[in-house]
PDB file of C-alpha atoms in Angstrom:
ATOM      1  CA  UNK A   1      66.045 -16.617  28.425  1.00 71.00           C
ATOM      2  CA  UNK A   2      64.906 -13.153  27.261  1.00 62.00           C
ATOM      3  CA  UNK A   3      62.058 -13.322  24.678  1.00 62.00           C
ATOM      4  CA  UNK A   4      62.940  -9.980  23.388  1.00 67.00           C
ATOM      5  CA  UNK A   5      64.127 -10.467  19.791  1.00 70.00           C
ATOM      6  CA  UNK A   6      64.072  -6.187  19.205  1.00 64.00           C
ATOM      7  CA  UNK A   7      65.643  -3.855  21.520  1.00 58.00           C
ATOM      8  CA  UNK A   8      62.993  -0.770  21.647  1.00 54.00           C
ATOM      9  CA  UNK A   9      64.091   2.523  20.592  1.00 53.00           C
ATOM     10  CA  UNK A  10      62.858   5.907  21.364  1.00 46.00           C
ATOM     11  CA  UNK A  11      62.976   9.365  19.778  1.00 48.00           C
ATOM     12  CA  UNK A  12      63.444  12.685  22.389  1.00 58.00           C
ATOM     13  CA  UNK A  13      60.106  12.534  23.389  1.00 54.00           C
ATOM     14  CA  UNK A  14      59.818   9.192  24.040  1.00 53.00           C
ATOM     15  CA  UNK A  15      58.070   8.186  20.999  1.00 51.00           C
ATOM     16  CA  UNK A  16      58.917   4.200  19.378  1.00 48.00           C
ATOM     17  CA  UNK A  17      61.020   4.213  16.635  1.00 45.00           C
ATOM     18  CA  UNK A  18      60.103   2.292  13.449  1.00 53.00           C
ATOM     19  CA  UNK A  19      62.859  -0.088  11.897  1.00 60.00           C
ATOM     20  CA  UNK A  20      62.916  -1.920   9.124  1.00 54.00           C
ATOM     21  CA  UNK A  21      63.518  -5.277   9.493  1.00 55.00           C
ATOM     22  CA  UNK A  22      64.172  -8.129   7.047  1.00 47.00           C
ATOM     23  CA  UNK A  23      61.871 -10.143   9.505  1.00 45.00           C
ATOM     24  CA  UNK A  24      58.512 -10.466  10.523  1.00 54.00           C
ATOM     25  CA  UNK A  25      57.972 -12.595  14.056  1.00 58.00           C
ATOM     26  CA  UNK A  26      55.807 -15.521  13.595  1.00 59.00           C
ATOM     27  CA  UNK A  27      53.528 -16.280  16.577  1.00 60.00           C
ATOM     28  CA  UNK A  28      54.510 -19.960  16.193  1.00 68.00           C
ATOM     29  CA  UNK A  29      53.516 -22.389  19.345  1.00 84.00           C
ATOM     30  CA  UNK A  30      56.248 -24.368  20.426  1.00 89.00           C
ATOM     31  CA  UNK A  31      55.601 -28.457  20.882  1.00 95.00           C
ATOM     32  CA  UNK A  32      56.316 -29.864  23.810  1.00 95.00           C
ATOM     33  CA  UNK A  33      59.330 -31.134  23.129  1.00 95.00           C
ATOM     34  CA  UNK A  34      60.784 -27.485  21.730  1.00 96.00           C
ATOM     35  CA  UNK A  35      60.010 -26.037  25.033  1.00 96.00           C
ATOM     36  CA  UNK A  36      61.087 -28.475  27.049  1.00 97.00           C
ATOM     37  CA  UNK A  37      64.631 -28.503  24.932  1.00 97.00           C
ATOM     38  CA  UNK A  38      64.461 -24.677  25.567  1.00 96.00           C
ATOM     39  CA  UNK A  39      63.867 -25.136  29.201  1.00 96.00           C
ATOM     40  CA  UNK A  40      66.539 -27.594  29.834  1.00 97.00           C
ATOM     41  CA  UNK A  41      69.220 -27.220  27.314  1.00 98.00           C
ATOM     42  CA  UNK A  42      68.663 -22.743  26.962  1.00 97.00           C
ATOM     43  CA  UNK A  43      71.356 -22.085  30.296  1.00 97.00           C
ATOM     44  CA  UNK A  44      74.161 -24.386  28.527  1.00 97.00           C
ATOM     45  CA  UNK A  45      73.720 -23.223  25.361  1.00 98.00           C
ATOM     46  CA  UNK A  46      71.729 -20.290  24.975  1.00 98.00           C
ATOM     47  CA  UNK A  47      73.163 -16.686  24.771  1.00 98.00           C
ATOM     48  CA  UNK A  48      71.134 -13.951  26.044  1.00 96.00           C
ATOM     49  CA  UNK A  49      71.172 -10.096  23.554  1.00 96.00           C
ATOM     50  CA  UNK A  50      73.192  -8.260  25.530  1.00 94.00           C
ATOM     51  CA  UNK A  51      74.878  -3.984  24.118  1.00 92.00           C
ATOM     52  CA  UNK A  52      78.179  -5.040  24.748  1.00 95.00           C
ATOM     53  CA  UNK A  53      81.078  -7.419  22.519  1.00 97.00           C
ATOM     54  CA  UNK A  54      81.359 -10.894  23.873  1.00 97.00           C
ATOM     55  CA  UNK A  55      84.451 -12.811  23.806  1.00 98.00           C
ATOM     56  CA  UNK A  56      83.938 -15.844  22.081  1.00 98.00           C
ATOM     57  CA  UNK A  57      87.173 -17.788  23.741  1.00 97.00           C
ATOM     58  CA  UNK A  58      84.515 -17.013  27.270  1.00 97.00           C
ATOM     59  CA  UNK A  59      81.695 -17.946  25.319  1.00 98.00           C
ATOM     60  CA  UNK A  60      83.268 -21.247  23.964  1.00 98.00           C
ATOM     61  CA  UNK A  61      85.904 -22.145  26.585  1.00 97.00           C
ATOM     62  CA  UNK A  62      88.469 -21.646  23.683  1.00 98.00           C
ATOM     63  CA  UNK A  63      90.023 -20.807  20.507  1.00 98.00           C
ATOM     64  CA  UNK A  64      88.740 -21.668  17.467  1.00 98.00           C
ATOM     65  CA  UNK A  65      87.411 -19.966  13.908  1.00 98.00           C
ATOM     66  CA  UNK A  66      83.900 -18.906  14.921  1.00 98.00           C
ATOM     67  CA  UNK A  67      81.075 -19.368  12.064  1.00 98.00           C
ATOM     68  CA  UNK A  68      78.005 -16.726  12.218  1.00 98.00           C
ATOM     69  CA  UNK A  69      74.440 -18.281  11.178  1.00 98.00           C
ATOM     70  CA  UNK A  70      71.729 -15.939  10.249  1.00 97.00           C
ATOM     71  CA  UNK A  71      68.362 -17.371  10.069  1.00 95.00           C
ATOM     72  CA  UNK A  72      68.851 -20.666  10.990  1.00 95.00           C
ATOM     73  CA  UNK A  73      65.612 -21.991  11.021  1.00 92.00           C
ATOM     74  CA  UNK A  74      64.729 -25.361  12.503  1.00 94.00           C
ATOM     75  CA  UNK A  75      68.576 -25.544  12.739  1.00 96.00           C
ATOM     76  CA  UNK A  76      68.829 -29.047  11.035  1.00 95.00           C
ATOM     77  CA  UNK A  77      71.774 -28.157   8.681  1.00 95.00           C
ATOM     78  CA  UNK A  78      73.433 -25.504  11.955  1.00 97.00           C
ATOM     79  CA  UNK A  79      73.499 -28.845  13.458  1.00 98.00           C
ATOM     80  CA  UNK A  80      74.792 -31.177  10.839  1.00 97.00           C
ATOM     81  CA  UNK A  81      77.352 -28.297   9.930  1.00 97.00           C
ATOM     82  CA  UNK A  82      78.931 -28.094  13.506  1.00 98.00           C
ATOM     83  CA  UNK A  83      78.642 -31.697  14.212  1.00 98.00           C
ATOM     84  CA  UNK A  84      80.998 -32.373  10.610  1.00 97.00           C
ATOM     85  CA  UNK A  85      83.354 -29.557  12.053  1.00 98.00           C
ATOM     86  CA  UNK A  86      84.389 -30.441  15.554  1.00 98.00           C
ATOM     87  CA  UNK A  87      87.864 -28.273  15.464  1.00 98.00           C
ATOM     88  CA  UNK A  88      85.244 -24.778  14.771  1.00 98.00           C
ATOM     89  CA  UNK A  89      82.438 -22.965  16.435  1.00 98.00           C
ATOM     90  CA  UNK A  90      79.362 -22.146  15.778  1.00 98.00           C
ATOM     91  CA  UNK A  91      76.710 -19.024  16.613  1.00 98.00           C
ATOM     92  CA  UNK A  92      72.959 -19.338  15.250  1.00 98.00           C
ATOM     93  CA  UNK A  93      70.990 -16.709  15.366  1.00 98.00           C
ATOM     94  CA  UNK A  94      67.154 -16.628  14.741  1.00 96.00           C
ATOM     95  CA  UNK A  95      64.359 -14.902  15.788  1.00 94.00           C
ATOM     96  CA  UNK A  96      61.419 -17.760  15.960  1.00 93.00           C
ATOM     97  CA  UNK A  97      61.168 -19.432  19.348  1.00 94.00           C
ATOM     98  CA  UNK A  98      59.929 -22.971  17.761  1.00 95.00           C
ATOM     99  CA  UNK A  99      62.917 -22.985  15.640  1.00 95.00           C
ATOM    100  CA  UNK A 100      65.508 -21.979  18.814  1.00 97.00           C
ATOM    101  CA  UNK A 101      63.702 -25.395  20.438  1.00 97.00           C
ATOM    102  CA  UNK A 102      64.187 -27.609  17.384  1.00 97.00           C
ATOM    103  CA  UNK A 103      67.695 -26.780  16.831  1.00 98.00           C
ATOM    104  CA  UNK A 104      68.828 -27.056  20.952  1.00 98.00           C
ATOM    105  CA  UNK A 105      66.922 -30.404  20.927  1.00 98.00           C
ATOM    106  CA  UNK A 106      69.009 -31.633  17.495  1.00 98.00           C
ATOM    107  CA  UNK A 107      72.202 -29.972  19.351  1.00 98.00           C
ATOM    108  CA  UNK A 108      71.816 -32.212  22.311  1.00 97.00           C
ATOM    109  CA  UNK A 109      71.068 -35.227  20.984  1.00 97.00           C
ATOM    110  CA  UNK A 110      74.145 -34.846  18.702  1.00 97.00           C
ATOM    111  CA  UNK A 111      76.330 -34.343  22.005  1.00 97.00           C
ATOM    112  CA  UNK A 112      77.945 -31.847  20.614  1.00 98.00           C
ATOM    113  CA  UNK A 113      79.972 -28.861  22.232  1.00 97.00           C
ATOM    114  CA  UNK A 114      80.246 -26.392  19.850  1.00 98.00           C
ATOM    115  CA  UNK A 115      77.134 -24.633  19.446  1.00 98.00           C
ATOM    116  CA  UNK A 116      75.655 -21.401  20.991  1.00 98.00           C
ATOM    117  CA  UNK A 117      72.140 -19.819  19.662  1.00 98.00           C
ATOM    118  CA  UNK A 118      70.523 -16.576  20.296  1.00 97.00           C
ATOM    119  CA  UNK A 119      67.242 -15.437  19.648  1.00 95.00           C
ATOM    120  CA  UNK A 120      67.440 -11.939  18.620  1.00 95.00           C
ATOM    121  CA  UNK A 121      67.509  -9.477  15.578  1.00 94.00           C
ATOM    122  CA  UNK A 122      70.667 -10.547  13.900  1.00 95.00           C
ATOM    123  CA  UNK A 123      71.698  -6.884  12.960  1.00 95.00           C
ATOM    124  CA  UNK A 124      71.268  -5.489  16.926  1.00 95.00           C
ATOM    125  CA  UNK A 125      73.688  -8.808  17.779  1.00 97.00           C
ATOM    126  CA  UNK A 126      76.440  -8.035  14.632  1.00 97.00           C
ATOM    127  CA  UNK A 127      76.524  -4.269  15.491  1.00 96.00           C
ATOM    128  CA  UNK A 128      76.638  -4.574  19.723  1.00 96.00           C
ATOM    129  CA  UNK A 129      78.183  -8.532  20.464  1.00 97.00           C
ATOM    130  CA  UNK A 130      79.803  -9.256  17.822  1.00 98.00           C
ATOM    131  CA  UNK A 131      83.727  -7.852  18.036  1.00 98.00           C
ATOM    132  CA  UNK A 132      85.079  -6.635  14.965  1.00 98.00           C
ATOM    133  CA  UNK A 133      87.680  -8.384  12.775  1.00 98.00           C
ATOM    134  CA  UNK A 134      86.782 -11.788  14.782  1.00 98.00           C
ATOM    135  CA  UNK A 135      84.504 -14.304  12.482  1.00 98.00           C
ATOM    136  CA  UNK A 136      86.080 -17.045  10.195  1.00 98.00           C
ATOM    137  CA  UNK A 137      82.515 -17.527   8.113  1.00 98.00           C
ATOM    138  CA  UNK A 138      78.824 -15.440   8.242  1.00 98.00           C
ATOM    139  CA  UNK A 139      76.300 -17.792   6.467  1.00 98.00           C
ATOM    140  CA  UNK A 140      72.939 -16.711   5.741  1.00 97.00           C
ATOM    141  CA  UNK A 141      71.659 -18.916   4.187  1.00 95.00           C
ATOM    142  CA  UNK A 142      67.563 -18.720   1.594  1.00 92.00           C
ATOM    143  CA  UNK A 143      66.626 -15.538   3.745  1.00 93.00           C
ATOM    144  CA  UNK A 144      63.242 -13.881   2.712  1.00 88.00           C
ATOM    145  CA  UNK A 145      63.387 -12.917  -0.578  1.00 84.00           C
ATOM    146  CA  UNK A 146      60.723 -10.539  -0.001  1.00 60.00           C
ATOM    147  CA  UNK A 147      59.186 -11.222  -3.792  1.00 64.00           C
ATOM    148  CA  UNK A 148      56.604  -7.465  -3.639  1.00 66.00           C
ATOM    149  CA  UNK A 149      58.974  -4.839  -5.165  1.00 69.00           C
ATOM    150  CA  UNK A 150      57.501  -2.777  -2.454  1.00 68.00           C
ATOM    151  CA  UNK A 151      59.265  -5.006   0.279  1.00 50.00           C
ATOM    152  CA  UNK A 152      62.279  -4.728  -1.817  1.00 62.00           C
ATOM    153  CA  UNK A 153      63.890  -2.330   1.127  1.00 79.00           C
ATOM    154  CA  UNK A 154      63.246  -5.354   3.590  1.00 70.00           C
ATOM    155  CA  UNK A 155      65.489  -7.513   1.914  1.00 94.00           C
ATOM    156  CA  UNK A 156      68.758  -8.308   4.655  1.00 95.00           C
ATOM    157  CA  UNK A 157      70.974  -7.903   1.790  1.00 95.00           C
ATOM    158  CA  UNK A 158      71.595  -4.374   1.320  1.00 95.00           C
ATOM    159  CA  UNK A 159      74.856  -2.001   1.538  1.00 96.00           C
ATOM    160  CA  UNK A 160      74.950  -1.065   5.063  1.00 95.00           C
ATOM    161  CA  UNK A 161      73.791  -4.682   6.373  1.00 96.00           C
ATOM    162  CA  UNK A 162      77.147  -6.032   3.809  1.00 98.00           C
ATOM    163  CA  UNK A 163      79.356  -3.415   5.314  1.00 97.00           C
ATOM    164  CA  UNK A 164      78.137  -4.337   8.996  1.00 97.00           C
ATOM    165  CA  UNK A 165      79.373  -7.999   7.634  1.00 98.00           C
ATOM    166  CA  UNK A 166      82.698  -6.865   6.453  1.00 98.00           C
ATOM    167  CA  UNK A 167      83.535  -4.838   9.654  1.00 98.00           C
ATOM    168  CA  UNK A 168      83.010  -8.466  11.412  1.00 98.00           C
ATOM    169  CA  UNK A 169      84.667 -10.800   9.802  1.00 98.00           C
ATOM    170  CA  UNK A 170      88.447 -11.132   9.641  1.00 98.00           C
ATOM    171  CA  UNK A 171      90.947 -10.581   6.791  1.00 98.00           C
ATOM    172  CA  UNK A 172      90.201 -13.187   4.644  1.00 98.00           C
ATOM    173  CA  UNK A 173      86.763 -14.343   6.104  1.00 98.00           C
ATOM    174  CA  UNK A 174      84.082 -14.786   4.086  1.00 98.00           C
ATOM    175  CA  UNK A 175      80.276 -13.994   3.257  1.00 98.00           C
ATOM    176  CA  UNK A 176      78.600 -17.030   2.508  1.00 98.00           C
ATOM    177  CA  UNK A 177      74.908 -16.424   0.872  1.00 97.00           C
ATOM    178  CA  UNK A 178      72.521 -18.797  -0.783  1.00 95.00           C
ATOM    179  CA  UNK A 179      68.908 -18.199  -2.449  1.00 94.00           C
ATOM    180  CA  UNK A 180      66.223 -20.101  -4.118  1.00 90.00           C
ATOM    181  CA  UNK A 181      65.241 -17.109  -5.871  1.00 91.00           C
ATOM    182  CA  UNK A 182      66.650 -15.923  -8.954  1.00 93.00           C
ATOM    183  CA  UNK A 183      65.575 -12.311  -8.737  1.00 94.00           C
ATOM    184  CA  UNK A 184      66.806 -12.459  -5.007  1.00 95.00           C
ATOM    185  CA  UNK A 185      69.890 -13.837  -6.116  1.00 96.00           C
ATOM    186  CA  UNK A 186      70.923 -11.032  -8.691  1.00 97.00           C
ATOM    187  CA  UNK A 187      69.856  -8.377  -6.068  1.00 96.00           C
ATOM    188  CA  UNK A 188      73.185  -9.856  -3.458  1.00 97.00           C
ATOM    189  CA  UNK A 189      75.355 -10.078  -6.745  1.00 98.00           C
ATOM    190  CA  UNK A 190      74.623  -6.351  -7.610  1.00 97.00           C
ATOM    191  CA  UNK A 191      75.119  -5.436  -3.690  1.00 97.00           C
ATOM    192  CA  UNK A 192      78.173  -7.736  -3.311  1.00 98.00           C
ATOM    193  CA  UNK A 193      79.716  -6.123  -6.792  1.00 97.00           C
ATOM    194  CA  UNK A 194      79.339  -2.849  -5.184  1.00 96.00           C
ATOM    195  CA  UNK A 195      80.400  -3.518  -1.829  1.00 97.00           C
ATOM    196  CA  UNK A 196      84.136  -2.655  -0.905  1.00 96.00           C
ATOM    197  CA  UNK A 197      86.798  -5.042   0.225  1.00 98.00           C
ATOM    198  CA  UNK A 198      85.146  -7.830  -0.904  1.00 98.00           C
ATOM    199  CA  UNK A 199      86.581 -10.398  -3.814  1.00 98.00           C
ATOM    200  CA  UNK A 200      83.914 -12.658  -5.663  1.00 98.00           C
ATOM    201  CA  UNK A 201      85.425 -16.745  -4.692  1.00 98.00           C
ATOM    202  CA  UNK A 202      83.536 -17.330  -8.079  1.00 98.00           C
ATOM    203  CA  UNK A 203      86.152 -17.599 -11.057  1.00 97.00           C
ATOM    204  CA  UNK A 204      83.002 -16.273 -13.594  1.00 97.00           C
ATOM    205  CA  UNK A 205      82.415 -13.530 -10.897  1.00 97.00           C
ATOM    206  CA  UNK A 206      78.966 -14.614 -10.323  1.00 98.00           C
ATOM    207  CA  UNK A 207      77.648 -17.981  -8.363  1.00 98.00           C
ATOM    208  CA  UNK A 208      79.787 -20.684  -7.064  1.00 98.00           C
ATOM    209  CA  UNK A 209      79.019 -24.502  -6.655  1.00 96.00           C
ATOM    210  CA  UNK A 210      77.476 -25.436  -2.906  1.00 94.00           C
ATOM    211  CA  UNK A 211      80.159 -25.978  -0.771  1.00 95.00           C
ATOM    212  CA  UNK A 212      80.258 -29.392   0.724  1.00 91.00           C
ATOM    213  CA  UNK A 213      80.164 -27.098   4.232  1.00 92.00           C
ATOM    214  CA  UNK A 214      76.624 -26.340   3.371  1.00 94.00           C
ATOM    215  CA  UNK A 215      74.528 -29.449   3.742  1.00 93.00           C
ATOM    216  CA  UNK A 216      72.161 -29.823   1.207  1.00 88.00           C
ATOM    217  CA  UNK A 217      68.356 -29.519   2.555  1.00 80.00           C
ATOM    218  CA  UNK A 218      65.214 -31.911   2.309  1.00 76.00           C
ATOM    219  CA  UNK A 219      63.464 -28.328   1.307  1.00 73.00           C
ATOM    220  CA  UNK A 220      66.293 -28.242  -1.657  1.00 82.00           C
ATOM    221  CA  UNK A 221      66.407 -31.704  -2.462  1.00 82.00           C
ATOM    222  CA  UNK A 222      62.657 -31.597  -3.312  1.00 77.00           C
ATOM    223  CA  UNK A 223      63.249 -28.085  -5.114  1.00 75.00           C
ATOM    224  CA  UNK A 224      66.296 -29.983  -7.158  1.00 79.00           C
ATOM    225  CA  UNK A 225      63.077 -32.584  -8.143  1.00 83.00           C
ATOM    226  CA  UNK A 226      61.130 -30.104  -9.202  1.00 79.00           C
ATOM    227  CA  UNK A 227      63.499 -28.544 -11.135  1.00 80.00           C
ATOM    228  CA  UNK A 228      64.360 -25.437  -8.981  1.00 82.00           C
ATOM    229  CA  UNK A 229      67.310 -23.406  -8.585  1.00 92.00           C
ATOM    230  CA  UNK A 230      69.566 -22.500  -5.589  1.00 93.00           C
ATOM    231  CA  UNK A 231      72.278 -19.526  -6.165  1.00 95.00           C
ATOM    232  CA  UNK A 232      75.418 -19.485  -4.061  1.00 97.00           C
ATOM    233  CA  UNK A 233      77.499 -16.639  -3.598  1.00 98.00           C
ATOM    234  CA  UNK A 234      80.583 -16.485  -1.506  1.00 98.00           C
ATOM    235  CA  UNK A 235      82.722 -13.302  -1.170  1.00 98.00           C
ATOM    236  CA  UNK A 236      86.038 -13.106   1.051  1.00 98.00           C
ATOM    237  CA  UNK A 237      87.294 -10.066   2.862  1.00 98.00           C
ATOM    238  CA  UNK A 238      90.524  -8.495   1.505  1.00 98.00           C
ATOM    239  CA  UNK A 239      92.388  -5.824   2.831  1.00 88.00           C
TER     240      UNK A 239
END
């Protein structure tokens, strides 16, 4: 597998260019049994970045509604989401090696079929792989809320990064987003509210209930016990 989650970029004289990114790569060393998962179970179910659309019928072996994870994690709920949903694909994306181990190793011993991750900036993969009008669902789900109003411009969820969504998804898709921070949370209602083409699934035009497609974490059980909040927002494509 490549272990190049940024394509570089160069100005005319050959200078790096500086992106911002909603991500910062943590160093994190994988346990033996992440790297062994990535040796063995990478070639069957690993996709290498590549500049040009993929066909997901290829990619798969056939046709189904394809569901776009951002930021999986240790891919624990990826899992337990494509496991529940035989009759649909899956694509995780996320840039930490440890968590690419965790989440092929869960795959695996799941047996299940319907699963490809990448490991890769998530905006390079929507704007090059990812064929327009062709995802059923993109979830990103308790990104960095990047709390330092100074970071504020690092934050995934801003107008071009929405519109990049809504180029991807099919007529009546749908942008699934959750949060554990309020703040965070208003920020993607005031983008969303702003953003064309897209309706609010929320009757009060705000949050909606967690799906049951969105398992419900240990990390948000224990913030339920404590008392915390999680915002959902879901917005569908219309045409």
């Amino acid at each position: 597998m490549s272990n190049n989650v940024i394509s570089p970029e160069f100005d005319e004289q050959g200078r790096p260019l500086r992106r911002i990114r909603s991500f910062v790569r943590r160093q994190g060393r994988l346990t033996k049994g992440q790297q062994l998962a990535v040796d063995k179970f990478w070639p069957a179910m690993g996709v290498d970045y590549q500049a040009n659309p993929i066909a997901f019928s290829s990619l798969f072996g056939r046709e189904a509604p394809v569901t776009l994870e951002i930021g999986f994690g240790m891919g624990a709920s990826l899992v337990q989401t494509a496991a529940a949903h035989p009759d649909q694909d899956y694509l995780g994306i996320e840039v930490h090696l440890p968590g690419v181990g965790a989440c092929l190793s869960s795959a695996n011993e799941s047996g299940i079929d319907n699963l490809r991750v990448m490991c890769h900036d998530a905006v390079e993969v929507l704007e090059n792989m990812i064929p327009d009008d062709s995802l059923a669902l993109v979830q990103l789900y308790f990104p960095d809320p990047w709390h330092k109003a100074r970071h504020h411009k690092r934050r995934i969820v801003q107008g071009p990064f929405v519109d990049l969504v809504r180029r991807k998804l099919r007529a009546g898709g749908v942008f699934h987003m959750a949060t554990d921070w309020q703040p965070y949370a208003e920020h993607m209602l005031d983008v969303m509210n702003q953003a064309a083409h897209f309706r609010n699934l929320s009757p009060q035009n705000d949050y909606v209930p967690r799906p049951e497609h969105r398992p419900l974490t240990k990390f948000e059980q224990r913030g339920q016990r404590l008392g915390h909040g999680v915002w959902d927002l879901m917005f569908e494509k219309v045409v």
